[in-house]
Short mmCIF file of C-alpha atoms and ligand atoms in Angstrom, two decimals:
data_model
loop_
_atom_site.label_atom_id
_atom_site.label_comp_id
_atom_site.label_asym_id
_atom_site.label_seq_id
_atom_site.Cartn_x
_atom_site.Cartn_y
_atom_site.Cartn_z
CA MET A 1 57.68 34.04 95.21
CA PRO A 2 61.38 33.81 96.11
CA GLY A 3 62.51 34.09 99.73
CA HIS A 4 61.32 37.46 101.00
CA ASP A 5 60.80 37.30 104.69
CA TYR A 6 60.48 39.97 107.31
CA GLU A 7 62.29 38.65 110.36
CA THR A 8 61.98 39.55 114.00
CA LEU A 9 65.12 40.21 116.03
CA MET A 10 67.65 37.60 114.90
CA PRO A 11 70.71 36.66 116.99
CA LEU A 12 73.96 37.79 115.39
CA ALA A 13 75.33 34.27 114.94
CA GLU A 14 72.16 33.20 113.15
CA ALA A 15 72.25 36.25 110.87
CA GLN A 16 75.91 35.59 110.07
CA GLU A 17 75.13 31.97 109.26
CA LEU A 18 72.28 33.03 107.00
CA ALA A 19 74.53 35.53 105.22
CA MET A 20 77.31 33.00 104.71
CA SER A 21 75.11 30.06 103.76
CA ARG A 22 75.09 30.94 100.06
CA ALA A 23 78.58 32.37 99.78
CA ARG A 24 81.03 30.48 97.54
CA PRO A 25 84.61 31.33 96.52
CA LEU A 26 84.93 33.17 93.21
CA ARG A 27 86.22 31.25 90.23
CA PRO A 28 90.03 30.86 90.31
CA VAL A 29 92.20 32.84 87.92
CA ARG A 30 95.90 32.65 87.07
CA ILE A 31 97.67 35.92 87.81
CA PRO A 32 101.27 37.18 88.01
CA LEU A 33 102.92 36.38 91.30
CA ASP A 34 103.58 40.04 92.09
CA ASP A 35 99.85 40.81 91.91
CA ALA A 36 98.86 38.00 94.27
CA LEU A 37 99.60 39.52 97.68
CA GLY A 38 96.69 38.77 100.02
CA CYS A 39 94.98 36.44 97.56
CA VAL A 40 94.05 32.88 98.55
CA SER A 41 95.78 30.19 96.48
CA ALA A 42 93.39 27.90 94.61
CA GLU A 43 95.65 24.90 94.12
CA ASP A 44 98.57 23.03 95.68
CA VAL A 45 101.89 24.14 94.21
CA ARG A 46 104.62 21.49 94.20
CA ALA A 47 108.32 22.23 93.96
CA PRO A 48 109.55 20.91 90.58
CA GLU A 49 113.12 20.86 91.91
CA ASP A 50 115.03 20.96 95.17
CA VAL A 51 115.32 24.29 96.98
CA PRO A 52 118.16 25.03 97.36
CA PRO A 53 118.99 23.28 94.08
CA PHE A 54 122.48 22.18 95.23
CA ALA A 55 124.43 21.81 98.48
CA ASN A 56 126.08 25.14 99.29
CA THR A 57 127.80 26.98 102.08
CA ALA A 58 125.91 29.01 104.66
CA MET A 59 129.02 30.96 105.64
CA ASP A 60 132.11 32.60 104.16
CA GLY A 61 135.16 30.46 104.92
CA TYR A 62 136.95 27.39 103.68
CA ALA A 63 135.47 24.17 102.33
CA VAL A 64 137.37 21.37 104.03
CA ARG A 65 137.31 17.68 104.82
CA SER A 66 136.23 17.53 108.47
CA ALA A 67 138.60 14.62 109.09
CA ASP A 68 141.52 16.93 108.22
CA THR A 69 140.65 19.27 111.10
CA VAL A 70 141.00 16.72 113.87
CA GLY A 71 143.55 18.08 116.37
CA ALA A 72 143.14 21.68 115.07
CA PRO A 73 144.84 24.08 114.68
CA VAL A 74 145.89 22.54 111.36
CA GLU A 75 147.33 24.02 108.18
CA LEU A 76 145.77 23.18 104.81
CA ASP A 77 146.73 23.98 101.21
CA VAL A 78 144.33 26.41 99.52
CA VAL A 79 143.65 25.02 96.03
CA GLY A 80 140.96 27.45 94.78
CA VAL A 81 138.39 30.16 95.41
CA LEU A 82 134.62 29.76 94.89
CA ALA A 83 132.20 32.69 94.68
CA ALA A 84 128.36 32.41 94.75
CA GLY A 85 127.24 31.64 91.21
CA ALA A 86 130.48 29.84 90.30
CA ALA A 87 130.57 26.13 89.43
CA PRO A 88 133.31 24.16 91.24
CA THR A 89 136.05 22.88 88.93
CA VAL A 90 138.49 21.35 91.40
CA ALA A 91 137.87 18.92 94.24
CA VAL A 92 139.13 19.25 97.80
CA GLY A 93 141.65 16.53 98.41
CA SER A 94 143.19 15.37 101.67
CA GLY A 95 145.07 18.23 103.34
CA GLN A 96 143.43 20.78 101.07
CA ALA A 97 140.84 23.57 101.34
CA ILE A 98 138.97 25.84 98.93
CA GLN A 99 138.14 29.39 99.95
CA ILE A 100 134.38 29.74 99.56
CA MET A 101 131.72 32.51 99.80
CA THR A 102 128.17 32.18 101.15
CA GLY A 103 125.88 30.54 98.60
CA ALA A 104 128.66 28.96 96.53
CA PRO A 105 128.22 25.24 95.74
CA MET A 106 130.10 22.75 97.92
CA PRO A 107 133.07 21.42 95.95
CA GLU A 108 133.67 17.67 95.57
CA GLY A 109 135.56 16.13 98.45
CA ALA A 110 134.66 18.75 101.06
CA ASP A 111 132.02 17.94 103.68
CA SER A 112 132.07 21.02 105.91
CA ILE A 113 132.95 24.68 106.23
CA ALA A 114 135.51 26.29 108.49
CA ILE A 115 134.25 29.86 108.98
CA VAL A 116 136.67 32.60 107.95
CA GLU A 117 136.55 34.22 111.42
CA ARG A 118 138.17 31.08 112.86
CA THR A 119 141.03 30.86 110.38
CA GLU A 120 144.37 32.63 110.02
CA ALA A 121 146.35 33.50 106.92
CA VAL A 122 149.77 31.89 106.92
CA GLU A 123 152.18 31.84 104.00
CA ALA A 124 150.71 32.24 100.49
CA GLY A 125 148.62 29.26 99.43
CA LYS A 126 148.02 28.04 102.98
CA VAL A 127 145.39 28.62 105.67
CA ARG A 128 145.40 27.76 109.37
CA ILE A 129 142.09 26.27 110.58
CA LEU A 130 141.76 27.08 114.28
CA ASP A 131 138.88 24.74 115.28
CA GLU A 132 137.87 21.20 114.53
CA VAL A 133 134.75 21.13 112.34
CA THR A 134 132.10 18.43 112.34
CA PRO A 135 130.83 16.81 109.10
CA GLY A 136 128.10 18.94 107.50
CA LEU A 137 128.91 22.04 109.55
CA HIS A 138 127.55 25.19 107.80
CA VAL A 139 126.51 23.14 104.74
CA ARG A 140 122.97 23.68 103.38
CA ALA A 141 121.91 20.43 101.74
CA ALA A 142 120.07 20.38 98.40
CA GLY A 143 116.33 20.40 99.11
CA SER A 144 116.83 21.36 102.78
CA ASP A 145 114.28 24.18 102.41
CA ILE A 146 111.79 22.44 100.09
CA GLY A 147 112.37 19.03 98.53
CA ALA A 148 111.57 18.32 94.87
CA GLY A 149 107.98 17.08 94.52
CA VAL A 150 106.89 18.40 97.92
CA VAL A 151 103.84 20.72 98.17
CA ALA A 152 105.43 24.13 98.73
CA VAL A 153 102.14 26.05 99.12
CA ARG A 154 98.80 24.39 99.78
CA GLY A 155 95.56 25.46 98.14
CA GLY A 156 93.66 27.73 100.54
CA THR A 157 96.80 29.51 101.75
CA VAL A 158 96.61 33.26 102.18
CA LEU A 159 99.52 34.55 100.13
CA THR A 160 101.63 36.64 102.48
CA PRO A 161 104.89 38.23 101.29
CA ALA A 162 106.86 35.21 102.55
CA TYR A 163 104.60 32.77 100.65
CA LEU A 164 105.12 34.83 97.49
CA GLY A 165 108.84 34.38 98.15
CA VAL A 166 108.35 30.62 98.50
CA LEU A 167 106.46 30.51 95.19
CA ALA A 168 109.24 32.50 93.52
CA SER A 169 111.82 30.10 94.99
CA VAL A 170 110.11 27.18 93.23
CA GLY A 171 109.86 29.14 89.97
CA THR A 172 106.10 29.91 89.98
CA GLY A 173 105.63 33.12 87.99
CA LEU A 174 101.87 32.76 87.54
CA VAL A 175 99.77 31.63 90.47
CA ARG A 176 96.23 30.27 90.56
CA VAL A 177 94.21 32.18 93.12
CA HIS A 178 90.61 33.02 93.89
CA ARG A 179 89.82 36.32 92.29
CA LYS A 180 89.59 39.27 94.65
CA PRO A 181 85.93 40.28 94.85
CA ARG A 182 85.04 43.55 93.12
CA VAL A 183 82.94 45.21 95.80
CA GLY A 184 80.64 48.04 94.71
CA VAL A 185 79.83 50.77 97.22
CA MET A 186 76.93 53.23 96.96
CA SER A 187 75.40 55.71 99.37
CA THR A 188 71.69 56.41 99.21
CA GLY A 189 70.04 59.53 100.57
CA ASP A 190 68.65 62.81 99.21
CA GLU A 191 70.35 64.64 102.08
CA LEU A 192 73.85 63.62 100.99
CA VAL A 193 76.37 66.00 99.43
CA GLU A 194 79.38 64.87 97.42
CA LEU A 195 82.88 66.12 98.28
CA ASP A 196 84.18 68.98 96.20
CA PRO A 197 86.60 67.39 93.69
CA ASP A 198 88.58 70.66 93.61
CA GLY A 199 89.37 70.50 97.30
CA GLY A 200 87.01 73.24 98.40
CA THR A 201 84.24 72.85 100.93
CA ARG A 202 80.79 72.88 99.40
CA SER A 203 78.35 74.72 101.60
CA LEU A 204 75.47 72.67 102.90
CA ALA A 205 71.90 73.68 102.16
CA ALA A 206 69.32 73.25 104.89
CA GLY A 207 68.98 69.59 105.83
CA GLN A 208 72.02 68.41 103.91
CA ILE A 209 74.95 66.42 105.31
CA ARG A 210 78.14 65.15 103.77
CA ASP A 211 78.43 61.57 102.55
CA SER A 212 80.96 59.91 104.82
CA ASN A 213 79.83 56.29 104.54
CA ARG A 214 80.92 55.69 100.98
CA HIS A 215 84.43 56.97 101.55
CA ALA A 216 84.84 55.00 104.79
CA LEU A 217 83.49 51.84 103.15
CA LEU A 218 85.56 52.15 99.98
CA ALA A 219 88.67 52.41 102.16
CA THR A 220 87.58 49.54 104.39
CA VAL A 221 87.02 47.32 101.37
CA ARG A 222 90.49 48.13 100.05
CA ARG A 223 92.05 47.63 103.47
CA ASP A 224 90.52 44.17 103.65
CA GLY A 225 92.15 43.21 100.37
CA PHE A 226 89.20 43.50 98.00
CA GLU A 227 88.79 45.63 94.91
CA ALA A 228 86.57 48.65 95.60
CA VAL A 229 84.21 50.02 92.95
CA ASP A 230 82.73 53.46 93.62
CA LEU A 231 79.08 53.40 92.59
CA GLY A 232 78.47 56.96 93.75
CA LEU A 233 75.58 58.72 95.43
CA VAL A 234 72.02 57.57 94.77
CA ALA A 235 68.87 59.61 95.23
CA ASP A 236 65.99 58.34 97.35
CA THR A 237 63.76 57.23 94.48
CA GLU A 238 62.87 53.72 93.44
CA ASP A 239 64.10 54.33 89.90
CA ALA A 240 67.47 55.72 90.96
CA VAL A 241 68.12 52.86 93.36
CA THR A 242 67.00 50.27 90.78
CA GLU A 243 69.21 51.73 88.08
CA ARG A 244 72.29 51.75 90.31
CA VAL A 245 71.71 48.24 91.71
CA GLU A 246 71.36 46.90 88.16
CA ARG A 247 74.60 48.57 87.18
CA ALA A 248 76.22 46.99 90.24
CA LEU A 249 74.91 43.55 89.28
CA ALA A 250 76.67 43.92 85.93
CA GLU A 251 79.98 45.18 87.29
CA CYS A 252 80.55 43.74 90.75
CA ASP A 253 80.88 40.49 92.69
CA ALA A 254 79.29 42.00 95.81
CA VAL A 255 77.46 45.21 96.59
CA LEU A 256 77.35 47.41 99.67
CA SER A 257 74.77 50.17 99.88
CA THR A 258 74.14 52.43 102.83
CA GLY A 259 70.94 54.04 104.00
CA GLY A 260 67.37 53.39 103.09
CA VAL A 261 66.90 50.23 105.14
CA SER A 262 65.12 51.66 108.17
CA MET A 263 61.42 52.19 108.67
CA GLY A 264 61.36 55.60 106.91
CA GLU A 265 58.99 56.68 104.18
CA PHE A 266 61.77 56.96 101.56
CA ASP A 267 63.75 53.83 102.41
CA TYR A 268 63.79 52.25 98.95
CA VAL A 269 66.68 49.82 99.18
CA LYS A 270 64.65 46.97 100.62
CA VAL A 271 61.78 47.68 98.21
CA VAL A 272 64.07 47.63 95.19
CA LEU A 273 65.94 44.49 96.23
CA ALA A 274 62.66 42.73 96.98
CA ASN A 275 61.27 43.71 93.56
CA LEU A 276 64.41 42.59 91.75
CA ALA A 277 64.38 39.29 93.64
CA SER A 278 60.74 38.73 92.73
CA ALA A 279 61.44 39.48 89.08
CA ALA A 280 64.49 37.18 89.05
CA GLY A 281 62.63 34.33 90.76
CA GLY A 282 64.28 30.98 91.40
CA ASP A 283 67.03 31.09 93.98
CA ALA A 284 67.16 34.89 94.19
CA ALA A 285 66.27 36.03 97.70
CA VAL A 286 65.99 39.02 99.96
CA HIS A 287 66.00 38.95 103.74
CA VAL A 288 64.95 42.05 105.63
CA LEU A 289 66.67 41.48 108.95
CA GLN A 290 66.53 43.01 112.36
CA VAL A 291 69.78 41.72 113.84
CA ALA A 292 69.87 41.56 117.64
CA ILE A 293 72.81 43.95 117.91
CA ARG A 294 73.30 47.59 118.77
CA PRO A 295 74.27 49.49 116.71
CA ALA A 296 73.46 48.14 113.23
CA LYS A 297 70.14 46.41 113.82
CA PRO A 298 68.57 46.85 110.35
CA LEU A 299 70.13 44.99 107.43
CA VAL A 300 68.79 44.00 104.05
CA LEU A 301 70.58 40.98 102.66
CA GLY A 302 69.97 40.09 99.04
CA TRP A 303 71.21 37.46 96.61
CA LEU A 304 70.46 38.55 93.06
CA PRO A 305 71.62 37.12 89.73
CA ALA A 306 74.62 38.77 88.07
CA LEU A 307 73.77 40.68 84.90
CA GLY A 308 75.80 40.92 81.70
CA ALA A 309 79.07 39.21 80.90
CA GLY A 310 79.77 37.74 84.35
CA ALA A 311 76.28 36.33 84.75
CA GLY A 312 76.97 32.59 84.51
CA ASP A 313 79.38 30.18 86.13
CA PRO A 314 81.07 27.28 84.26
CA GLY A 315 78.20 24.92 85.08
CA GLY A 316 75.87 27.25 83.18
CA ARG A 317 74.10 28.22 86.39
CA ARG A 318 73.49 31.88 86.98
CA ARG A 319 75.79 33.48 89.49
CA LEU A 320 74.22 35.12 92.52
CA ILE A 321 75.67 38.38 93.83
CA PRO A 322 75.39 39.21 97.54
CA LEU A 323 74.00 42.68 98.29
CA PHE A 324 74.17 44.25 101.71
CA GLY A 325 71.77 47.09 102.44
CA LEU A 326 73.72 48.51 105.37
CA PRO A 327 72.19 51.06 107.73
CA GLY A 328 72.81 54.75 106.98
CA ASN A 329 74.08 55.82 110.36
CA PRO A 330 77.84 55.99 109.90
CA VAL A 331 78.81 53.85 112.89
CA SER A 332 76.09 51.30 112.17
CA CYS A 333 77.22 51.10 108.59
CA LEU A 334 80.82 50.24 109.51
CA VAL A 335 79.80 47.88 112.31
CA SER A 336 77.39 46.05 110.02
CA TYR A 337 80.14 45.73 107.42
CA GLN A 338 82.48 44.18 110.02
CA VAL A 339 80.11 41.62 111.46
CA MET A 340 77.83 40.85 108.49
CA ALA A 341 79.41 41.75 105.15
CA LEU A 342 83.10 41.06 105.75
CA PRO A 343 82.65 37.34 106.57
CA VAL A 344 80.79 36.87 103.26
CA LEU A 345 83.33 38.86 101.23
CA ARG A 346 86.07 36.73 102.75
CA VAL A 347 84.36 33.55 101.58
CA LEU A 348 84.10 34.99 98.03
CA ALA A 349 87.84 35.69 98.18
CA GLY A 350 88.50 32.04 99.10
CA HIS A 351 89.16 32.41 102.83
CA ARG A 352 87.93 29.77 105.23
CA ALA A 353 84.34 30.46 106.21
CA GLY A 354 83.54 31.52 109.73
CA PRO A 355 82.42 34.43 111.84
CA PRO A 356 85.10 37.01 112.62
CA PRO A 357 87.33 35.83 115.49
CA THR A 358 87.26 37.61 118.85
CA VAL A 359 89.89 37.81 121.58
CA PRO A 360 89.47 38.28 125.35
CA ALA A 361 90.29 41.62 126.94
CA VAL A 362 89.95 43.03 130.43
CA ALA A 363 87.37 45.82 130.81
CA ALA A 364 89.36 48.93 131.74
CA GLU A 365 86.14 50.68 132.82
CA ASP A 366 82.63 49.63 133.73
CA PHE A 367 80.57 48.52 130.73
CA TRP A 368 77.12 48.94 132.29
CA ARG A 369 74.05 48.65 130.06
CA HIS A 370 70.36 47.71 130.24
CA PRO A 371 68.73 44.53 128.95
CA ASP A 372 67.16 45.12 125.51
CA GLY A 373 67.46 41.77 123.75
CA LYS A 374 70.57 42.88 121.87
CA LEU A 375 74.28 42.28 121.92
CA HIS A 376 75.98 45.66 122.29
CA LEU A 377 79.05 46.28 120.17
CA VAL A 378 80.90 49.00 122.04
CA ARG A 379 83.62 50.92 120.23
CA VAL A 380 86.81 50.41 122.24
CA HIS A 381 90.51 50.94 122.07
CA VAL A 382 92.34 47.75 122.96
CA GLY A 383 95.94 47.83 124.10
CA TRP A 384 98.46 45.67 125.95
CA ARG A 385 98.80 45.94 129.71
CA ASP A 386 102.08 45.47 131.53
CA ASP A 387 100.96 41.98 132.59
CA GLY A 388 100.66 40.93 128.94
CA ARG A 389 96.85 40.94 128.85
CA LEU A 390 94.72 43.10 126.58
CA GLU A 391 92.49 45.77 128.05
CA ALA A 392 89.56 47.53 126.40
CA ARG A 393 88.47 51.12 126.97
CA PRO A 394 85.47 52.78 125.28
CA THR A 395 86.33 55.49 122.74
CA GLY A 396 84.24 58.64 122.68
CA GLY A 397 80.52 58.94 122.07
CA GLN A 398 78.74 55.64 121.54
CA MET A 399 75.74 56.80 119.55
CA SER A 400 75.36 55.47 116.04
CA HIS A 401 76.07 58.81 114.35
CA GLN A 402 79.25 59.44 116.36
CA LEU A 403 81.81 58.39 113.80
CA ALA A 404 84.64 60.11 115.69
CA GLY A 405 84.38 57.47 118.44
CA MET A 406 84.48 54.72 115.81
CA ALA A 407 87.58 56.27 114.26
CA MET A 408 89.43 56.06 117.59
CA ALA A 409 88.41 52.43 118.10
CA ASN A 410 90.48 49.43 117.07
CA ALA A 411 87.96 46.87 118.29
CA LEU A 412 84.31 46.27 119.06
CA ALA A 413 83.66 44.98 122.56
CA MET A 414 80.88 42.41 122.73
CA VAL A 415 78.71 43.23 125.72
CA PRO A 416 76.02 40.54 125.92
CA ASP A 417 72.41 41.31 126.71
CA GLY A 418 71.92 42.02 130.42
CA ASP A 419 73.27 44.60 132.84
CA GLY A 420 76.79 44.74 131.45
CA LEU A 421 79.98 44.16 133.36
CA ALA A 422 82.29 45.90 135.77
CA ALA A 423 85.85 47.11 135.29
CA GLY A 424 88.25 44.18 135.69
CA GLU A 425 85.90 41.60 134.21
CA VAL A 426 86.79 39.97 130.90
CA LEU A 427 84.89 40.53 127.65
CA GLU A 428 85.39 39.39 124.08
CA VAL A 429 86.49 42.01 121.57
CA LEU A 430 86.44 41.89 117.79
CA PRO A 431 89.51 43.64 116.38
CA VAL A 432 88.71 46.09 113.57
CA GLY A 433 92.17 47.63 113.32
CA PRO A 434 95.75 47.09 114.47
CA ILE A 435 96.01 46.28 118.19
CA GLY A 436 98.72 48.06 120.11
P1 LIG B 501 68.84 56.02 106.73
O1 LIG B 501 69.29 54.64 107.09
O2 LIG B 501 68.85 56.31 105.29
O3 LIG B 501 67.53 56.32 107.39
O4 LIG B 501 69.89 56.99 107.40
C1 LIG B 501 70.10 56.98 108.81
C2 LIG B 501 70.93 58.16 109.24
O5 LIG B 501 72.22 58.06 108.67
C3 LIG B 501 70.39 59.51 108.79
O6 LIG B 501 70.64 60.46 109.80
C4 LIG B 501 71.19 59.81 107.56
O7 LIG B 501 71.27 61.18 107.28
C5 LIG B 501 72.54 59.25 107.91
N1 LIG B 501 73.27 58.84 106.71
C6 LIG B 501 72.75 58.09 105.74
N2 LIG B 501 73.64 57.89 104.75
C7 LIG B 501 74.75 58.55 105.14
C8 LIG B 501 76.03 58.71 104.55
N3 LIG B 501 76.31 58.15 103.36
N4 LIG B 501 76.97 59.41 105.20
C9 LIG B 501 76.67 59.97 106.40
N5 LIG B 501 75.50 59.84 107.01
C10 LIG B 501 74.53 59.14 106.40
MG1 LIG B 502 68.14 57.63 103.99
#
């Protein structure tokens, strides 16, 4: 029987460690540079040549011999003009200057630039240099950004726009990165109603509610830089859940489902994952967790073999897909994603492993609570105070169905088990959106 254990309340850090313990980066692929924003590079990229490739001027002005400017103002003979992109044909001799534009190569003989603002036109063919210039002034040496042979971008780097620019500057058109995980998202629940594709509002029959989790999760997955795959709504039957999970195992690198993980009569997600893990055997596993947090206590964490074309890795071993049976309550679902699923998805995408980082903030109000064995994750808005410190203020209703309060929050405040804390005390917050 593969791992299939019903846990008692598990501290968050332990649950995160368990979730991340099997996560490995996805196999690297080579993709066009312009598609690589946010990806993690999978190899060191060395500069095959100097950047810049030749010494050039950083300013518009005159290329001169610095020795000629001693005792400035001095007058020099202008023997040419150099634009960016031009190749120098004449050298700068003693007593001479070449007019030069930013980016143009330094001509032979010249060692510095007199900027145009500090020169005066005199008679045709002459220029007056007003200041002495020092050797090398305003000259950008070949290789002064990145030298030939130097590692321009290390493996493991998150490719920001500026790093993509660096790769372009060393001529890398295709870049080897960890593939972005394809993350499937499904909502389970017989009470759920799909949005009207025509923009109307479908009326709700008795007992029905609208599916908000799938839309919020699909967007969250995209926001975090992964590829989102909409796996739709799933009815509360064992067959329906099995069919959709199997489809997900053929199409996705990770799966998020919501609902059906509590203690209810029709909570099939854990049953289905446990059955599939049993059938798969070997290293497949399912953990039915009660994480010591509020909200988002229940979580089913599965590792099941990929099906179909993507089933194996190069070593011939079968590839295991992480599945997160997130709670159905909308706030719990998003909180569980942040603290449990996101760290695993980040590892798949090649990011350094680790729990999500928190930052300290001053409690703007009292955060009283009662001891219950759980870490409370309070939805807060975090902003800067005049003294440069962050402060955290709870946003709206804090019950696990009150999504409006979650929407106003840009962080989750960690209020440890106990009686809470008073306004002015410092707590750790986990950013879940832009701070400001
Ligand atoms: P469950 O975990 O399936 O027992 O669901 C817990 C609560 O969350 C119930 O009140 C559900 O109606 C609600 N819920 C479950 N799935 C969704 C969803 N996709 N969107 C909005 N609410 C949901
Ligand atoms: Mg349900």
